[in-house]
Coordinates of C-alpha atoms in Angstrom, one line a residue:
M16 CA 0.1 0.3 0.1
E17 CA 1.3 3.9 -1.1
V18 CA 2.2 6.3 1.7
G19 CA -0.8 9.0 -0.3
E20 CA -3.4 5.5 0.4
L21 CA -2.1 5.8 4.0
I22 CA -2.5 9.4 4.0
F23 CA -6.2 9.0 2.9
I24 CA -7.1 6.4 5.1
G25 CA -6.2 8.3 8.3
F26 CA -7.2 11.4 7.2
C27 CA -11.0 9.4 6.6
S28 CA -11.0 7.5 9.5
L29 CA -10.3 9.7 11.6
A30 CA -12.8 11.9 10.8
A31 CA -15.1 9.4 11.3
I32 CA -14.0 8.7 15.1
N33 CA -14.0 13.0 15.4
A34 CA -17.6 12.5 14.1
L35 CA -18.9 9.6 16.3
F36 CA -17.0 12.0 19.3
F37 CA -19.2 15.0 18.9
I38 CA -22.7 13.6 18.3
G39 CA -21.9 12.0 21.6
Y40 CA -21.6 15.8 22.8
L41 CA -23.4 16.9 21.6
I42 CA -26.4 14.2 23.4
I43 CA -24.2 15.6 26.7
K44 CA -24.1 19.2 25.8
K45 CA -26.7 20.5 27.9
N46 CA -27.0 24.7 26.7
K47 CA -27.8 23.7 23.1
N48 CA -30.4 24.3 20.3
N49 CA -32.1 21.2 20.3
V50 CA -33.9 20.5 16.8
A51 CA -30.3 21.8 15.3
S52 CA -28.4 19.3 17.5
I53 CA -30.4 16.7 16.5
T54 CA -30.3 17.1 12.5
L55 CA -27.0 18.1 12.8
S56 CA -26.0 14.3 15.0
V57 CA -27.8 12.4 12.2
F58 CA -26.2 13.9 9.2
L59 CA -22.9 13.4 11.2
V60 CA -23.8 9.3 11.2
I61 CA -24.7 9.4 7.5
T62 CA -21.2 11.1 6.7
V63 CA -19.2 8.0 9.6
Y64 CA -21.5 5.8 6.7
R65 CA -20.9 7.3 3.7
I66 CA -17.0 7.1 4.8
L67 CA -17.6 4.4 6.5
Q68 CA -19.0 2.6 3.0
M69 CA -16.2 3.9 0.6
L70 CA -13.2 2.9 2.3
L71 CA -14.6 -1.2 2.4
H72 CA -15.2 -0.2 -1.1
D73 CA -11.7 0.7 -2.4
L74 CA -9.8 -1.0 0.2
Q75 CA -10.9 -4.4 0.9
D76 CA -8.9 -6.1 -1.8
D77 CA -6.3 -4.0 0.5
F78 CA -6.8 -5.0 3.5
N79 CA -8.2 -8.8 2.5
I80 CA -12.2 -7.6 4.0
G81 CA -14.5 -10.4 3.6
I82 CA -17.5 -8.4 3.9
N83 CA -20.5 -9.1 1.3
L84 CA -20.9 -4.9 -0.1
K85 CA -24.3 -5.9 -1.0
S86 CA -25.3 -5.9 2.6
F87 CA -25.1 -2.1 2.5
F88 CA -26.3 -1.2 -0.2
F89 CA -29.2 -0.5 0.6
F90 CA -28.3 2.4 2.9
T91 CA -27.6 4.2 -0.1
P92 CA -30.5 6.1 -0.2
T93 CA -29.4 8.1 2.8
F94 CA -28.6 10.9 0.4
L95 CA -32.3 11.1 0.6
L96 CA -31.8 12.7 4.0
I97 CA -29.7 15.9 3.3
G98 CA -32.5 17.5 2.2
P99 CA -34.8 17.4 4.7
L100 CA -32.2 17.5 7.1
L101 CA -30.6 21.0 5.5
F102 CA -34.1 22.3 5.3
I103 CA -34.8 22.2 8.9
Y104 CA -31.8 22.7 10.4
L105 CA -31.8 26.0 8.5
K106 CA -35.2 26.7 9.8
S107 CA -34.1 26.0 13.5
I108 CA -31.8 28.4 13.6
S109 CA -33.5 31.1 12.0
I110 CA -36.9 30.8 13.1
K111 CA -37.8 31.7 16.8
D112 CA -39.4 29.0 18.9
F113 CA -38.9 26.7 16.3
K114 CA -40.1 23.3 17.0
F115 CA -40.5 20.5 14.8
K116 CA -43.6 19.3 14.1
I117 CA -45.5 15.8 12.7
T118 CA -46.2 17.5 9.2
H119 CA -42.3 17.7 8.9
L120 CA -41.8 14.0 9.2
Y121 CA -43.7 14.0 5.2
H122 CA -40.0 15.1 4.3
F123 CA -39.1 11.6 4.9
L124 CA -41.4 10.0 2.7
P125 CA -39.1 10.1 0.0
F126 CA -36.6 8.1 2.1
V127 CA -38.6 5.7 3.2
F128 CA -40.1 4.9 0.3
F129 CA -36.3 3.8 -1.5
L130 CA -35.4 2.4 1.2
F131 CA -37.8 -0.4 1.1
F132 CA -38.2 -0.6 -2.2
D133 CA -33.9 -1.5 -2.3
L134 CA -35.0 -3.4 1.0
L135 CA -36.9 -5.8 -1.0
N136 CA -34.7 -6.2 -3.9
K137 CA -31.4 -5.5 -2.4
H138 CA -30.9 -9.9 -3.2
N139 CA -31.1 -8.6 -6.9
F140 CA -28.6 -5.5 -7.2
P141 CA -25.1 -6.3 -6.8
L142 CA -22.7 -2.8 -6.4
I143 CA -21.9 -2.9 -9.9
P144 CA -24.9 -4.5 -12.2
D145 CA -24.2 -6.7 -14.7
N146 CA -28.1 -6.2 -16.8
K147 CA -29.0 -4.0 -18.7
K148 CA -32.9 -3.8 -16.7
Y149 CA -31.2 -3.0 -13.6
Y150 CA -28.9 -0.9 -14.8
I151 CA -31.7 1.8 -16.0
I152 CA -33.7 1.4 -12.9
Y153 CA -30.2 2.0 -11.1
C154 CA -29.6 4.9 -13.3
I155 CA -33.7 6.4 -12.5
Q156 CA -32.9 5.5 -9.2
I157 CA -30.0 8.2 -8.7
S158 CA -31.8 11.1 -11.7
I159 CA -34.4 11.2 -8.5
F160 CA -31.9 11.2 -5.3
L161 CA -29.8 14.1 -7.2
I162 CA -33.3 16.3 -8.4
H163 CA -34.3 15.6 -4.6
L164 CA -31.3 17.2 -3.5
F165 CA -31.5 20.1 -6.3
V166 CA -35.6 20.9 -5.4
Y167 CA -34.4 21.5 -1.6
L168 CA -31.0 23.3 -2.5
K169 CA -32.9 25.8 -4.5
F170 CA -35.7 26.5 -1.3
S171 CA -32.8 26.5 0.9
F172 CA -31.5 29.6 -1.2
E173 CA -35.0 31.4 -1.8
Y174 CA -35.4 31.1 1.8
I175 CA -31.7 32.6 2.5
K176 CA -31.7 35.4 0.3
E177 CA -34.9 36.7 2.0
L178 CA -33.2 36.4 5.4
I179 CA -29.9 38.0 3.9
L180 CA -32.9 40.8 2.2
K181 CA -34.3 41.9 6.1
Y182 CA -30.9 41.6 7.0
K183 CA -29.7 44.2 4.7
S184 CA -33.1 46.4 6.3
D185 CA -32.6 48.6 8.3
S186 CA -35.1 47.6 10.7
F187 CA -33.8 44.9 10.8
P188 CA -31.3 43.6 14.2
K189 CA -28.0 42.8 13.6
E190 CA -27.2 41.8 16.9
N191 CA -29.8 39.2 16.0
L192 CA -28.3 36.9 12.8
N193 CA -26.0 36.7 10.3
P194 CA -28.2 34.5 7.3
Y195 CA -24.4 35.4 5.4
Y196 CA -23.5 32.1 8.0
I197 CA -26.5 30.5 6.4
R198 CA -26.0 30.6 3.2
N199 CA -22.7 29.5 3.6
I200 CA -23.7 25.8 5.6
A201 CA -25.9 26.0 1.9
L202 CA -23.4 26.4 -0.7
F203 CA -21.5 23.5 1.7
I204 CA -23.6 20.9 1.1
S205 CA -24.2 22.2 -2.5
I206 CA -20.8 20.6 -2.9
I207 CA -21.8 17.1 -2.1
W208 CA -24.6 17.6 -4.3
I209 CA -22.1 18.2 -7.1
I210 CA -19.7 15.6 -6.6
Y211 CA -23.4 13.4 -6.5
L212 CA -23.8 14.7 -10.0
I213 CA -19.9 13.6 -11.5
Y214 CA -21.1 10.2 -9.7
C215 CA -23.8 10.2 -12.3
F216 CA -22.1 11.0 -15.2
Q217 CA -19.9 8.4 -14.4
T218 CA -22.7 6.1 -14.2
Y219 CA -24.6 7.0 -17.5
F220 CA -21.9 6.5 -19.3
K221 CA -20.0 3.8 -17.9
I222 CA -16.7 5.7 -17.2
Y223 CA -13.9 5.6 -14.0
L224 CA -14.2 9.0 -11.9
P225 CA -12.5 9.0 -7.9
T226 CA -16.2 9.9 -6.7
R227 CA -16.3 7.2 -4.1
V228 CA -12.9 9.0 -2.8
L229 CA -13.8 12.8 -3.3
E230 CA -17.0 12.1 -1.5
A231 CA -15.0 10.7 1.2
I232 CA -12.9 13.1 1.4
Y233 CA -15.2 15.7 1.1
Y234 CA -16.9 14.6 4.0
S235 CA -14.1 14.2 6.1
F236 CA -13.2 17.6 5.1
L237 CA -17.1 18.0 6.4
I238 CA -16.8 16.9 10.4
Y239 CA -13.2 18.8 10.5
L240 CA -15.1 21.9 9.1
I241 CA -18.0 21.2 11.7
L242 CA -15.3 20.7 14.8
F243 CA -13.4 24.1 14.0
Y244 CA -17.0 26.1 14.6
E245 CA -17.9 24.4 17.5
L246 CA -14.5 24.7 19.4
H247 CA -13.6 28.1 17.7
D248 CA -17.1 29.7 18.7
Q249 CA -19.8 26.8 19.1
K250 CA -21.4 28.4 16.3
I251 CA -23.0 24.5 15.5
T252 CA -24.7 23.9 18.9
F253 CA -25.4 27.6 20.1
I254 CA -28.9 27.9 20.6
S255 CA -30.0 30.1 17.5
N256 CA -30.5 33.4 17.3
F257 CA -34.2 33.4 17.7
Y258 CA -34.8 30.3 19.5
V259 CA -35.4 31.8 23.2
R260 CA -37.0 29.5 25.7
Y261 CA -38.5 30.0 29.2
R262 CA -38.9 26.5 30.5
N263 CA -36.0 26.9 33.0
S264 CA -36.3 30.9 33.5
G265 CA -38.5 32.5 36.2
I266 CA -39.7 35.4 33.5
S267 CA -42.3 35.6 32.0
K268 CA -42.3 36.0 27.9
E269 CA -44.0 39.5 28.8
D270 CA -41.2 40.6 31.1
S271 CA -38.3 39.9 29.0
L272 CA -39.5 41.1 26.2
N273 CA -40.1 44.0 28.5
Y274 CA -36.5 44.2 29.7
K275 CA -34.8 43.6 25.8
S276 CA -37.1 46.9 25.4
I277 CA -34.9 48.9 28.1
I278 CA -31.8 47.6 27.3
L279 CA -32.2 48.7 23.4
E280 CA -33.7 51.9 24.1
H281 CA -31.2 52.9 26.8
I282 CA -28.1 51.4 25.2
Q283 CA -29.6 53.4 21.3
K284 CA -30.7 56.7 24.0
N285 CA -27.2 57.1 25.7
E286 CA -24.6 55.2 23.4
L287 CA -22.7 53.4 26.1
F288 CA -21.5 51.8 23.4
I289 CA -19.1 54.2 23.1
D290 CA -17.2 53.8 26.2
H291 CA -14.1 52.4 26.3
N292 CA -14.4 50.9 30.3
I293 CA -17.7 49.8 29.4
T294 CA -18.4 46.5 30.8
L295 CA -21.9 44.0 31.3
G296 CA -22.0 44.7 35.4
K297 CA -21.5 48.6 35.0
F298 CA -24.3 48.9 31.9
A299 CA -26.2 46.4 34.4
K300 CA -25.4 49.2 37.6
E301 CA -27.3 52.1 35.0
I302 CA -30.5 50.7 34.3
S303 CA -30.6 48.6 37.8
L304 CA -31.0 44.7 36.5
T305 CA -28.8 42.6 37.5
T306 CA -25.5 41.8 36.0
H307 CA -27.3 37.8 35.2
L308 CA -30.2 39.0 33.6
V309 CA -28.9 41.7 31.2
S310 CA -26.6 38.9 30.3
Q311 CA -29.9 36.4 29.7
I312 CA -32.0 38.3 28.0
I313 CA -29.5 40.0 26.0
N314 CA -28.8 35.8 25.3
E315 CA -32.0 34.8 25.0
Q316 CA -33.9 37.1 23.3
L317 CA -30.6 39.5 20.7
G318 CA -28.4 36.2 20.2
C319 CA -25.3 36.8 21.1
N320 CA -23.2 38.0 24.5
F321 CA -22.5 40.9 25.7
N322 CA -19.3 42.1 23.5
D323 CA -20.9 41.4 20.2
F324 CA -24.1 43.4 21.6
I325 CA -22.1 46.3 21.9
N326 CA -19.6 45.6 19.2
S327 CA -22.7 46.1 16.8
Y328 CA -23.5 49.3 17.7
R329 CA -20.2 50.6 17.8
I330 CA -19.8 48.9 13.7
E331 CA -23.0 50.6 12.8
K332 CA -21.4 53.8 14.5
A333 CA -18.1 53.1 12.5
K334 CA -19.9 52.6 9.0
K335 CA -21.6 56.1 9.1
M336 CA -18.7 57.2 10.0
L337 CA -16.6 55.9 7.2
K338 CA -19.4 56.7 4.6
D339 CA -19.4 60.5 6.1
P340 CA -17.5 62.9 3.5
E341 CA -17.0 64.8 6.3
K342 CA -14.8 62.7 8.2
N343 CA -12.5 61.2 4.9
N344 CA -9.5 63.1 6.6
Y345 CA -10.6 60.8 9.6
T346 CA -7.9 57.8 10.0
V347 CA -9.4 54.6 10.5
A348 CA -8.1 54.0 14.3
S349 CA -9.3 57.8 15.7
I350 CA -12.9 56.4 14.5
A351 CA -11.9 53.2 15.7
Y352 CA -11.5 54.7 19.2
D353 CA -14.5 57.1 18.7
C354 CA -16.9 54.4 19.0
G355 CA -15.0 52.8 21.6
F356 CA -12.4 50.1 20.8
N357 CA -9.1 50.8 22.6
T358 CA -7.1 48.7 19.6
L359 CA -6.9 49.0 16.0
S360 CA -6.9 45.3 16.3
A361 CA -9.3 44.9 18.3
F362 CA -11.7 47.3 15.7
N363 CA -10.3 45.4 12.8
T364 CA -11.3 41.9 14.1
A365 CA -15.2 43.4 15.2
F366 CA -15.3 45.3 11.6
K367 CA -14.7 42.0 9.3
K368 CA -16.8 39.4 12.3
F369 CA -19.5 42.0 11.5
T370 CA -19.3 43.0 7.8
R371 CA -17.0 40.1 6.2
I372 CA -14.8 43.7 4.9
T373 CA -12.0 45.1 6.3
P374 CA -12.4 49.2 7.4
S375 CA -10.4 50.6 5.0
Q376 CA -12.3 48.4 2.0
F377 CA -15.9 49.4 3.4
R378 CA -14.3 52.6 2.9
S379 CA -12.9 52.1 -0.6
I380 CA -16.8 50.8 -1.5
A381 CA -18.6 53.6 0.3
E382 CA -15.9 56.1 -2.0

């Protein structure tokens, strides 16, 4: 076995093991978005299965593995789960108080249908078909899989487009949700569709392409990417920006909304965010609330921590100053200081987090 194959096996195997540990982490984690965590766990199970399937298929001769791969074939419909899981995940992290309903199970009916279809015909369907009748049926089946995910991706991008339009409007609270993060999720899933499209062409025209290896590598890459996002700032399992729960809170929903209004009114009216020494404790004292209560309201109602909450207002003020022709002689550092930032590096980091571009780039575009 060559070094490249060993690296491939190690890369994919380690990704699969990490995915299983991450699923366990999602199960025991308390502060999480339950619906999003469950859909993500199911998706990770699919990735682990697909990686295992690819490794067994391509390496069984090298390792003399005596496994009948026909027993794995009837799991092919797992591809039909990706679209519904994407749909439910996007809804769960963008809709306030989203709950999984019985009607959502309808999205999984195609998977159930093809699962039973393949189970009933698994003995007649070898992995590499030799008969023309099977070949035609198999081509139709994989084409349906391809169209199925394409439809979900189409509706997902249309939904994300609506979120972006709302995000750009002045009435949309910028500290609540970043739809560009949601768009990135759909883009990563789109690459799976492209890989499967290549696989379909391979089947249609009976040519060999390394799609199985490519799929295993990409699924492994997705796992590492998910782990990075989670370990970096818990973007994957963090309670959704609109996902508000009062189950374990002593505050009623009405009181929570009132406190939210007090916080927003005070921060906007007095511009406390330009204070370089503003802290959660200092801000809570200003509005005569406890630090715990303020932190809870900001986290649950606004979907962010206190630092991001303050920085969102600082960045909005900085954007106005950068676009103001009368302040063209202001340096980026002076604008950063006037908006409440203590250092230029902190300003650049926060600005890029909220706008995806640097302050200098923003000023150039505005001009």
